[in-house]
Coordinates of C-alpha atoms and ligand atoms in Angstrom, one line a residue:
X1 CA 0.0 0.0 0.0
X2 CA 1.7 3.2 -1.1
X3 CA 0.2 6.4 0.4
X4 CA -0.7 8.9 -2.2
X5 CA -1.4 12.6 -2.0
X6 CA -5.1 12.0 -2.0
X7 CA -5.5 9.0 0.2
X8 CA -7.7 9.0 3.3
X9 CA -6.6 6.4 5.8
X10 CA -9.3 5.0 8.1
X11 CA -8.9 2.6 11.1
X12 CA -12.0 0.5 11.8
X13 CA -11.9 -0.9 15.4
X14 CA -13.8 -4.2 15.4
X15 CA -14.5 -6.7 12.6
X16 CA -18.2 -7.6 13.1
X17 CA -20.9 -6.7 10.6
X18 CA -20.9 -3.0 11.4
X19 CA -17.1 -2.8 10.9
X20 CA -17.2 -4.8 7.7
X21 CA -20.2 -2.8 6.2
X22 CA -18.3 0.4 7.1
X23 CA -15.1 -0.9 5.3
X24 CA -17.2 -2.0 2.3
X25 CA -19.0 1.4 1.9
X26 CA -15.7 3.3 2.3
X27 CA -13.9 1.2 -0.2
X28 CA -16.7 1.4 -2.7
X29 CA -15.9 5.1 -2.4
X30 CA -19.3 6.3 -3.6
X31 CA -18.6 9.7 -1.9
X32 CA -14.9 9.6 -2.5
X33 CA -15.0 12.7 -4.7
X34 CA -14.2 15.7 -2.5
X35 CA -15.1 19.3 -3.1
X36 CA -14.3 20.6 -6.5
X37 CA -14.3 17.1 -8.0
X38 CA -11.0 16.2 -6.2
X39 CA -10.7 12.4 -6.3
X40 CA -10.0 10.7 -3.0
X41 CA -9.0 7.1 -2.3
X42 CA -9.8 5.3 1.0
X43 CA -7.5 2.8 2.7
X44 CA -9.0 0.8 5.5
X45 CA -7.2 -1.0 8.3
X46 CA -9.4 -3.1 10.5
X47 CA -8.1 -3.8 14.0
X48 CA -9.6 -6.8 15.9
X49 CA -9.0 -8.1 19.4
X50 CA -9.4 -11.8 18.3
X51 CA -7.3 -13.5 15.7
X52 CA -10.6 -14.2 13.9
X53 CA -13.0 -11.7 12.2
X54 CA -16.8 -11.4 11.8
X55 CA -17.8 -10.6 15.4
X56 CA -21.3 -11.8 16.3
X57 CA -21.6 -13.6 12.9
X58 CA -19.0 -16.0 14.1
X59 CA -19.7 -15.9 17.9
X60 CA -23.3 -14.8 18.3
X61 CA -25.5 -16.2 15.5
X62 CA -26.8 -19.6 16.5
X63 CA -25.0 -22.5 14.8
X64 CA -28.3 -23.9 13.4
X65 CA -28.7 -20.7 11.4
X66 CA -26.1 -21.2 8.7
X67 CA -28.0 -19.0 6.2
X68 CA -27.6 -16.0 8.4
X69 CA -23.9 -16.7 8.6
X70 CA -23.5 -16.8 4.8
X71 CA -23.4 -13.0 4.9
X72 CA -19.6 -13.5 5.5
X73 CA -19.3 -13.9 1.7
X74 CA -20.0 -10.2 1.4
X75 CA -17.3 -9.4 4.1
X76 CA -14.8 -11.7 2.3
X77 CA -15.3 -9.6 -0.9
X78 CA -14.5 -6.4 1.2
X79 CA -11.5 -8.1 2.7
X80 CA -10.1 -9.0 -0.7
X81 CA -10.0 -5.3 -1.7
X82 CA -6.4 -4.2 -2.3
X83 CA -6.8 -1.2 0.0
X84 CA -8.1 -3.3 2.9
X85 CA -5.9 -4.8 5.7
X86 CA -6.8 -6.9 8.8
X87 CA -4.8 -6.7 11.9
X88 CA -6.1 -9.3 14.4
X89 CA -5.1 -10.4 17.9
X90 CA -4.5 -6.7 18.7
X91 CA -6.3 -4.8 21.4
X92 CA -7.2 -1.1 21.1
X93 CA -6.0 0.8 24.2
X94 CA -3.6 -2.0 25.1
X95 CA -1.3 -2.6 22.2
X96 CA -2.0 0.7 20.5
X97 CA -3.4 3.9 21.9
X98 CA -6.1 6.2 20.8
X99 CA -3.5 9.0 20.4
X100 CA -1.2 6.7 18.3
X101 CA -4.1 5.8 15.9
X102 CA -5.1 9.5 15.6
X103 CA -1.6 10.3 14.5
X104 CA -1.6 7.6 11.8
X105 CA -5.1 7.8 10.4
X106 CA -7.4 10.5 9.1
X107 CA -10.3 8.8 10.8
X108 CA -11.1 6.2 13.3
X109 CA -14.4 4.3 13.3
X110 CA -15.4 2.5 16.5
X111 CA -17.3 -0.7 15.7
X112 CA -16.8 -2.6 19.0
X113 CA -20.4 -3.7 19.6
X114 CA -21.9 -4.4 23.0
X115 CA -20.0 -7.3 24.5
X116 CA -21.2 -7.2 28.1
X117 CA -24.4 -8.7 29.5
X118 CA -27.0 -6.8 31.5
X119 CA -27.4 -8.0 35.1
X120 CA -30.8 -8.7 36.7
X121 CA -29.5 -7.2 40.0
X122 CA -31.5 -9.6 42.2
X123 CA -30.4 -11.7 45.1
X124 CA -28.8 -15.1 44.2
X125 CA -27.7 -14.0 40.8
X126 CA -24.1 -15.2 41.5
X127 CA -25.2 -18.8 42.4
X128 CA -23.7 -21.6 40.3
X129 CA -26.3 -22.4 37.7
X130 CA -27.1 -18.7 37.0
X131 CA -25.6 -17.5 33.7
X132 CA -25.6 -14.6 31.3
X133 CA -26.9 -15.7 27.9
X134 CA -23.8 -14.0 26.5
X135 CA -21.6 -16.7 28.2
X136 CA -23.7 -19.6 26.9
X137 CA -23.9 -18.1 23.4
X138 CA -20.1 -17.5 23.4
X139 CA -19.5 -21.1 24.7
X140 CA -21.6 -23.0 22.1
X141 CA -20.1 -20.7 19.4
X142 CA -16.5 -21.4 20.4
X143 CA -15.6 -17.8 21.5
X144 CA -12.2 -18.2 23.2
X145 CA -13.3 -16.1 26.2
X146 CA -16.0 -18.7 27.0
X147 CA -14.4 -22.0 26.1
X148 CA -13.9 -22.9 29.8
X149 CA -17.4 -22.0 31.0
X150 CA -18.7 -24.6 33.5
X151 CA -22.3 -25.3 32.6
X152 CA -24.2 -28.0 34.4
X153 CA -26.4 -29.4 31.7
X154 CA -26.1 -32.9 33.0
X155 CA -27.9 -32.4 36.3
X156 CA -30.6 -29.7 35.6
X157 CA -33.9 -30.8 34.1
X158 CA -35.5 -27.4 33.9
X159 CA -33.9 -24.2 32.7
X160 CA -35.5 -20.7 32.9
X161 CA -34.6 -18.1 30.3
X162 CA -35.4 -14.5 31.4
X163 CA -36.2 -12.1 28.5
X164 CA -38.4 -12.0 25.5
X165 CA -35.9 -11.2 22.7
X166 CA -34.3 -13.3 20.0
X167 CA -31.4 -14.2 22.2
X168 CA -33.8 -15.8 24.7
X169 CA -35.2 -17.8 21.8
X170 CA -31.7 -18.8 20.6
X171 CA -30.7 -20.0 24.1
X172 CA -34.0 -22.0 24.5
X173 CA -33.7 -23.6 21.1
X174 CA -30.0 -24.6 21.6
X175 CA -31.0 -26.3 24.9
X176 CA -33.6 -28.6 23.2
X177 CA -32.2 -29.2 19.7
X178 CA -32.2 -32.9 18.8
X179 CA -28.7 -34.5 18.3
X180 CA -29.6 -34.8 14.6
X181 CA -30.3 -31.0 14.4
X182 CA -27.0 -30.2 16.2
X183 CA -24.8 -32.6 14.3
X184 CA -24.5 -30.7 11.0
X185 CA -23.7 -27.3 12.7
X186 CA -20.5 -25.5 13.6
X187 CA -21.3 -25.7 17.3
X188 CA -18.0 -25.8 19.1
X189 CA -16.8 -29.4 19.8
X190 CA -16.7 -28.9 23.6
X191 CA -20.4 -27.8 23.5
X192 CA -21.5 -30.6 21.2
X193 CA -20.1 -33.1 23.6
X194 CA -22.0 -31.6 26.6
X195 CA -25.2 -30.8 24.6
X196 CA -25.4 -34.4 23.4
X197 CA -25.8 -35.6 27.0
X198 CA -27.9 -32.6 28.1
X199 CA -30.7 -33.6 30.5
X200 CA -32.7 -30.4 30.3
X201 CA -36.1 -31.4 29.2
X202 CA -38.0 -28.2 29.9
X203 CA -37.1 -24.6 29.1
X204 CA -39.3 -21.8 30.4
X205 CA -39.0 -18.5 28.6
X206 CA -40.2 -15.7 30.9
X207 CA -41.3 -12.2 29.7
X208 CA -41.9 -9.4 32.2
X209 CA -44.5 -7.9 29.9
X210 CA -47.1 -9.6 27.5
X211 CA -46.9 -11.3 24.1
X212 CA -47.7 -8.1 22.3
X213 CA -44.7 -6.3 23.9
X214 CA -42.2 -9.1 23.2
X215 CA -39.1 -8.3 21.2
X216 CA -39.1 -11.6 19.2
X217 CA -39.1 -11.4 15.4
X218 CA -41.6 -13.6 13.6
X219 CA -39.4 -16.2 11.9
X220 CA -37.6 -16.9 15.2
X221 CA -40.8 -17.3 17.1
X222 CA -42.2 -19.6 14.4
X223 CA -39.1 -21.7 14.4
X224 CA -39.8 -22.7 18.0
X225 CA -42.9 -24.5 16.8
X226 CA -40.9 -26.5 14.3
X227 CA -38.4 -28.2 16.5
X228 CA -38.0 -32.0 16.2
X229 CA -37.7 -32.8 19.8
X230 CA -39.7 -30.1 21.7
X231 CA -43.3 -29.1 22.0
X232 CA -44.1 -25.4 22.5
X233 CA -46.5 -24.6 25.3
X234 CA -48.5 -21.4 25.9
X235 CA -51.2 -21.1 28.5
X236 CA -54.3 -19.6 26.8
X237 CA -55.5 -18.0 30.1
X238 CA -52.2 -16.3 30.7
X239 CA -52.2 -15.1 27.0
X240 CA -55.7 -13.6 27.4
X241 CA -54.8 -11.9 30.7
X242 CA -51.8 -10.2 29.1
X243 CA -53.7 -9.3 25.9
X244 CA -56.6 -7.8 27.9
X245 CA -54.7 -4.5 28.2
X246 CA -55.0 -2.3 25.1
X247 CA -51.6 -1.4 23.6
X248 CA -52.0 1.0 20.6
X249 CA -48.3 0.9 19.8
X250 CA -48.2 -2.9 19.6
X251 CA -51.5 -3.0 17.6
X252 CA -49.9 -0.7 15.1
X253 CA -46.8 -2.9 14.8
X254 CA -47.0 -5.7 12.2
X255 CA -44.3 -7.8 13.9
X256 CA -46.1 -7.6 17.2
X257 CA -49.5 -8.5 15.6
X258 CA -48.0 -11.5 13.9
X259 CA -46.2 -12.6 17.1
X260 CA -49.6 -12.6 18.9
X261 CA -51.1 -14.7 16.1
X262 CA -48.3 -17.2 16.4
X263 CA -48.5 -17.4 20.2
X264 CA -52.3 -17.9 19.9
X265 CA -51.7 -20.8 17.6
X266 CA -49.3 -22.3 20.1
X267 CA -51.9 -21.9 22.9
X268 CA -54.4 -23.8 20.8
X269 CA -52.1 -26.5 19.7
X270 CA -52.2 -29.8 21.7
X271 CA -48.7 -31.0 22.6
X272 CA -47.5 -33.7 20.2
X273 CA -45.8 -35.7 22.9
X274 CA -42.2 -34.8 22.0
X275 CA -39.7 -35.5 24.8
X276 CA -38.9 -31.9 25.5
X277 CA -40.9 -28.7 26.1
X278 CA -40.4 -25.0 25.6
X279 CA -42.9 -23.1 27.8
X280 CA -43.6 -19.4 27.1
X281 CA -44.7 -17.5 30.2
X282 CA -45.7 -13.8 30.5
X283 CA -46.2 -11.0 33.0
X284 CA -43.5 -12.4 35.4
X285 CA -40.3 -10.8 36.8
X286 CA -37.7 -12.7 38.7
X287 CA -37.2 -11.3 42.2
X288 CA -34.7 -13.8 43.6
X289 CA -32.7 -16.9 42.6
X290 CA -33.0 -19.4 45.4
X291 CA -30.2 -21.9 46.4
X292 CA -30.8 -25.6 46.9
X293 CA -29.2 -27.6 49.7
X294 CA -25.9 -27.8 47.6
X295 CA -25.8 -24.0 47.4
X296 CA -26.5 -24.3 43.7
X297 CA -29.4 -22.7 42.0
X298 CA -32.6 -24.6 42.9
X299 CA -35.5 -22.3 42.0
X300 CA -36.5 -18.9 40.6
X301 CA -38.8 -16.7 42.7
X302 CA -41.0 -14.5 40.4
X303 CA -43.5 -11.8 40.9
X304 CA -46.6 -11.5 38.8
X305 CA -46.9 -8.2 36.9
X306 CA -49.7 -6.2 35.5
X307 CA -49.4 -3.8 32.5
X308 CA -49.7 -0.2 33.3
X309 CA -49.3 2.7 30.8
X310 CA -46.8 5.4 31.7
X311 CA -47.1 9.1 31.0
X312 CA -46.1 8.5 27.3
X313 CA -48.6 5.6 27.0
X314 CA -45.9 2.9 27.0
X315 CA -47.0 -0.2 28.8
X316 CA -44.7 -1.0 31.7
X317 CA -44.6 -4.1 34.0
X318 CA -45.8 -3.3 37.5
X319 CA -45.3 -5.9 40.2
X320 CA -48.4 -7.2 42.0
X321 CA -48.2 -8.9 45.4
X322 CA -48.6 -12.4 43.8
X323 CA -45.6 -14.6 43.7
X324 CA -44.7 -17.9 42.0
X325 CA -41.7 -20.2 42.3
X326 CA -40.3 -22.3 39.4
X327 CA -37.9 -25.1 40.3
X328 CA -34.9 -24.9 38.0
X329 CA -31.2 -25.9 38.0
X330 CA -30.3 -23.3 35.4
X331 CA -31.1 -19.7 34.7
X332 CA -30.0 -17.7 31.7
X333 CA -30.6 -13.9 31.7
X334 CA -31.1 -12.7 28.1
X335 CA -32.2 -9.2 28.9
X336 CA -29.9 -7.3 26.5
X337 CA -26.3 -6.4 26.0
X338 CA -24.1 -3.4 27.1
X339 CA -21.3 -1.6 25.3
X340 CA -17.9 -1.2 27.0
X341 CA -15.9 2.0 27.3
X342 CA -12.8 2.2 25.1
X343 CA -9.7 3.9 26.6
X344 CA -9.6 7.6 25.6
X345 CA -13.0 7.5 23.8
X346 CA -16.1 9.3 25.2
X347 CA -18.7 7.0 26.7
X348 CA -22.3 7.5 27.7
X349 CA -22.6 5.3 30.9
X350 CA -26.4 5.4 31.0
X351 CA -26.9 4.2 27.4
X352 CA -23.6 2.3 27.3
X353 CA -22.8 3.7 23.9
X354 CA -20.4 6.2 22.4
X355 CA -22.2 9.6 22.3
X356 CA -22.6 10.5 18.7
X357 CA -24.7 12.4 16.2
X358 CA -25.4 10.3 13.1
X359 CA -22.1 8.5 13.7
X360 CA -19.9 11.5 14.5
X361 CA -18.5 11.0 18.0
X362 CA -19.4 13.9 20.3
X363 CA -17.2 15.6 22.9
X364 CA -19.2 15.2 26.1
X365 CA -17.9 18.5 27.4
X366 CA -18.8 20.7 24.4
X367 CA -21.3 18.5 22.6
X368 CA -19.4 19.2 19.4
X369 CA -18.1 16.4 17.0
X370 CA -14.6 15.2 17.7
X371 CA -12.8 15.6 14.4
X372 CA -12.0 12.3 12.7
X373 CA -13.8 10.0 15.2
X374 CA -16.9 8.0 14.3
X375 CA -19.0 5.2 15.7
X376 CA -21.0 2.5 14.0
X377 CA -23.3 -0.5 14.9
X378 CA -24.3 -1.4 18.5
X379 CA -21.7 0.9 20.1
X380 CA -23.3 3.8 18.2
X381 CA -27.0 3.0 18.6
X382 CA -27.3 0.3 21.3
X383 CA -27.9 -3.5 20.9
X384 CA -30.9 -3.5 18.6
X385 CA -31.8 -4.8 15.1
X386 CA -30.6 -7.7 13.0
X387 CA -27.3 -8.1 11.2
X388 CA -28.6 -6.3 8.0
X389 CA -29.6 -3.3 10.1
X390 CA -25.9 -2.5 10.4
X391 CA -25.6 -2.0 6.6
X392 CA -27.8 1.1 6.7
X393 CA -26.3 2.2 10.0
X394 CA -22.8 2.0 8.4
X395 CA -24.0 4.0 5.4
X396 CA -25.0 6.8 7.7
X397 CA -21.6 6.9 9.4
X398 CA -19.7 6.6 6.1
X399 CA -21.8 9.4 4.7
X400 CA -20.7 11.6 7.6
X401 CA -17.1 10.7 6.8
X402 CA -17.6 11.4 3.1
X403 CA -19.1 14.8 4.0
X404 CA -16.3 15.7 6.4
X405 CA -13.6 14.6 3.9
X406 CA -15.3 16.6 1.1
X407 CA -15.3 19.7 3.4
X408 CA -11.6 19.2 4.1
X409 CA -10.4 18.7 0.4
X410 CA -7.9 19.5 -1.0
X411 CA -5.9 19.5 2.3
X412 CA -7.2 16.1 3.4
X413 CA -8.4 17.4 6.7
X414 CA -11.2 15.3 8.2
X415 CA -13.4 17.5 10.4
X416 CA -10.5 20.0 10.5
X417 CA -7.8 17.5 11.6
X418 CA -5.0 15.8 9.7
X419 CA -2.8 13.0 11.0
X420 CA 1.0 13.5 11.5
X421 CA 2.0 10.2 9.9
X422 CA -0.6 8.9 7.5
X423 CA 1.6 6.1 6.4
X424 CA 0.4 2.5 6.1
X425 CA 3.9 1.0 6.4
X426 CA 4.7 3.1 9.5
X427 CA 1.6 2.0 11.4
X428 CA 2.1 -1.7 10.4
X429 CA 5.7 -1.5 11.8
X430 CA 4.5 -0.1 15.0
X431 CA 1.7 -2.7 15.4
X432 CA 4.1 -5.6 14.6
X433 CA 6.6 -4.2 17.1
X434 CA 3.9 -4.0 19.8
X435 CA 2.3 -7.3 18.9
X436 CA 4.6 -9.7 17.2
X437 CA 1.7 -12.3 17.1
X438 CA -0.3 -10.0 14.9
X439 CA -2.7 -12.0 12.6
X440 CA -3.2 -10.6 9.1
X441 CA -6.0 -11.6 6.7
X442 CA -3.7 -14.3 5.3
X443 CA -3.3 -15.6 8.8
X444 CA -7.1 -15.7 9.3
X445 CA -7.5 -17.4 5.9
X446 CA -5.2 -20.2 7.1
X447 CA -7.4 -20.6 10.2
X448 CA -10.5 -20.5 8.0
X449 CA -9.1 -23.2 5.7
X450 CA -8.0 -25.4 8.6
X451 CA -11.4 -25.2 10.3
X452 CA -13.3 -25.9 7.0
X453 CA -11.1 -28.9 6.3
X454 CA -11.7 -30.3 9.8
X455 CA -15.4 -29.8 9.2
X456 CA -15.5 -31.7 5.9
X457 CA -14.8 -35.0 7.5
X458 CA -18.0 -34.8 9.6
X459 CA -20.2 -32.9 7.2
X460 CA -20.1 -29.7 9.1
X461 CA -19.3 -26.2 7.8
X462 CA -16.3 -26.0 10.0
X463 CA -14.8 -27.2 13.3
X464 CA -14.0 -24.1 15.2
X465 CA -10.6 -23.5 16.9
X466 CA -11.5 -22.2 20.4
X467 CA -8.1 -21.5 21.9
X468 CA -6.0 -18.4 20.9
X469 CA -2.7 -20.3 21.0
X470 CA -4.0 -22.9 18.5
X471 CA -5.3 -20.1 16.3
X472 CA -2.0 -18.4 16.3
X473 CA -0.1 -21.6 15.5
X474 CA -2.3 -22.2 12.5
X475 CA -2.2 -18.6 11.4
X476 CA 1.6 -18.7 11.4
X477 CA 1.5 -21.8 9.2
X478 CA 2.9 -24.2 11.8
Ligands
NAP501 P1 -33.8 -7.5 23.0 O1 -34.4 -7.8 21.7 O2 -33.6 -6.1 23.4 O3 -34.7 -8.2 24.2 C1 -34.4 -8.0 25.5 C2 -35.6 -8.6 26.3 O4 -35.2 -8.5 27.7 C3 -36.9 -7.8 26.2 O5 -38.0 -8.7 26.1 C4 -36.9 -6.9 27.5 O6 -38.2 -6.7 27.9 C5 -36.3 -7.9 28.4 N1 -35.8 -7.3 29.6 C6 -34.9 -6.2 29.7 N2 -34.7 -6.0 31.0 C7 -35.3 -6.9 31.7 C8 -35.4 -7.1 33.1 N3 -34.8 -6.4 34.0 N4 -36.2 -8.2 33.6 C9 -36.9 -8.9 32.7 N5 -36.8 -8.7 31.3 C10 -36.0 -7.7 30.9 O7 -32.4 -8.1 23.2 P2 -31.7 -9.5 22.8 O8 -32.6 -10.6 22.8 O9 -30.4 -9.5 23.6 O10 -31.3 -9.2 21.3 C11 -30.4 -8.2 20.9 C12 -30.6 -7.9 19.4 O11 -30.0 -8.9 18.6 C13 -32.0 -7.7 19.0 O12 -32.2 -6.7 18.1 C14 -32.3 -9.1 18.4 O13 -33.4 -9.1 17.5 C15 -31.0 -9.4 17.7 N6 -30.9 -10.8 17.5 C16 -31.4 -11.3 16.4 C17 -31.3 -12.7 16.1 C18 -31.9 -13.3 14.9 O14 -32.2 -12.5 14.0 N7 -32.0 -14.5 14.7 C19 -30.8 -13.6 17.1 C20 -30.3 -13.0 18.3 C21 -30.4 -11.6 18.5 P3 -38.9 -5.2 27.8 O15 -39.4 -5.1 26.4 O16 -40.0 -5.2 28.8 O17 -37.8 -4.2 28.1

């Protein structure tokens, strides 16, 4: 990569969908013509903490959803662009600082997602048997941070999943998939071995509000009714109670209306006698996790809610005095994710995002954009939407970059700032010095080939490497 007079160098931090769509839009260069018709080229370096790219497409999307994962073909095309580089196994703020990146790039785009779980903040949450969905999802997907998770799937017969979003559905489905449904997937080997002997026969999904307020999307809810080994159970009386409260917002929402239809059909459907059950419960909030005699999770204490409209008319869950206890050896909280603060980068603690206006990072003191700094994806808008949502979101951020570049042409100022050393070779030298085990896209391609080859033998898309050391060995060609 030779820097030219008219090259804008961009560092994208994070290699999930938002990061890749940003790189793709930048390299397509639709807005690469600055003021006065001055042509501008973009070079993109993507920095990633793991040796592997693709973020939640690799470590979040459920293994039995291979079609969703096929989006990586689009990212592979972006990665093949001559002005794209991948620097994996490198942590922003640890191996390279915010200030160092600013001195080497015209712009930085933060695409670091929302890696933390949200706690329930109730007594007993720390008991063995109580888990964040993020841990379980990372574990079955082979994320190296979660390879050693201790999950007692061999003793518990009932699991409770808290939350009414698609993550709750993924977790419930993964717990009851038939061995034949799991076998052709890229579920991590350590998880396949445990899931094959899993004794959980009932999963209760608990929503604090009603069916009309659930955050499920229709295909995901429908899929629950098509599982080989599990019946889906909904109590018609509970459904009616929750639907008795009028919710104009839900009634105007086509996804919500269809969810209610699907749930009504489940309530009417007699169980087919499958060996496992997924039970959908509503209007319940956990108030405590209760230990058994082994000091392990034994039950979930819940309070019954009613729906009450707030000042804006939004229906909220209000606790009644009525309680219920569900015996369970496992609890997964799937109540949303949280972003994490990056060293040197502004952070809105309350929303757990980087404060921004249409992708331009804002200085919390002045409220003005910080020149050359942008955010995209979940760290920009919070953990919502599906993978494709990030394409449009990335376009908004890239349009902001294009506009700021155009305003700075011909001096190649972005938002009034130009880097001291906009030199691709110099930053690569620095990164390699700091992190000799840097993994480039070639290194990742070796890992990818290795995993796919291992998968071929068992008719699976890939067998994932789950240990960083092993990934580094394969990336280095050993
Ligand atoms: P989500 O869609 O935001 O759902 C979170 C759920 O947790 C909501 O039902 C929420 O209820 C509930 N909740 C929040 N705080 C709670 C509390 N203290 N007690 C009880 N319940 C609580 O989040 P998600 O499931 O983590 O999914 C994140 C994003 O990824 C979503 O956009 C989702 O669609 C997407 N995703 C998509 C797929 C797919 O397409 N297959 C798969 C997985 C994830 P309230 O509504 O009452 O707040």
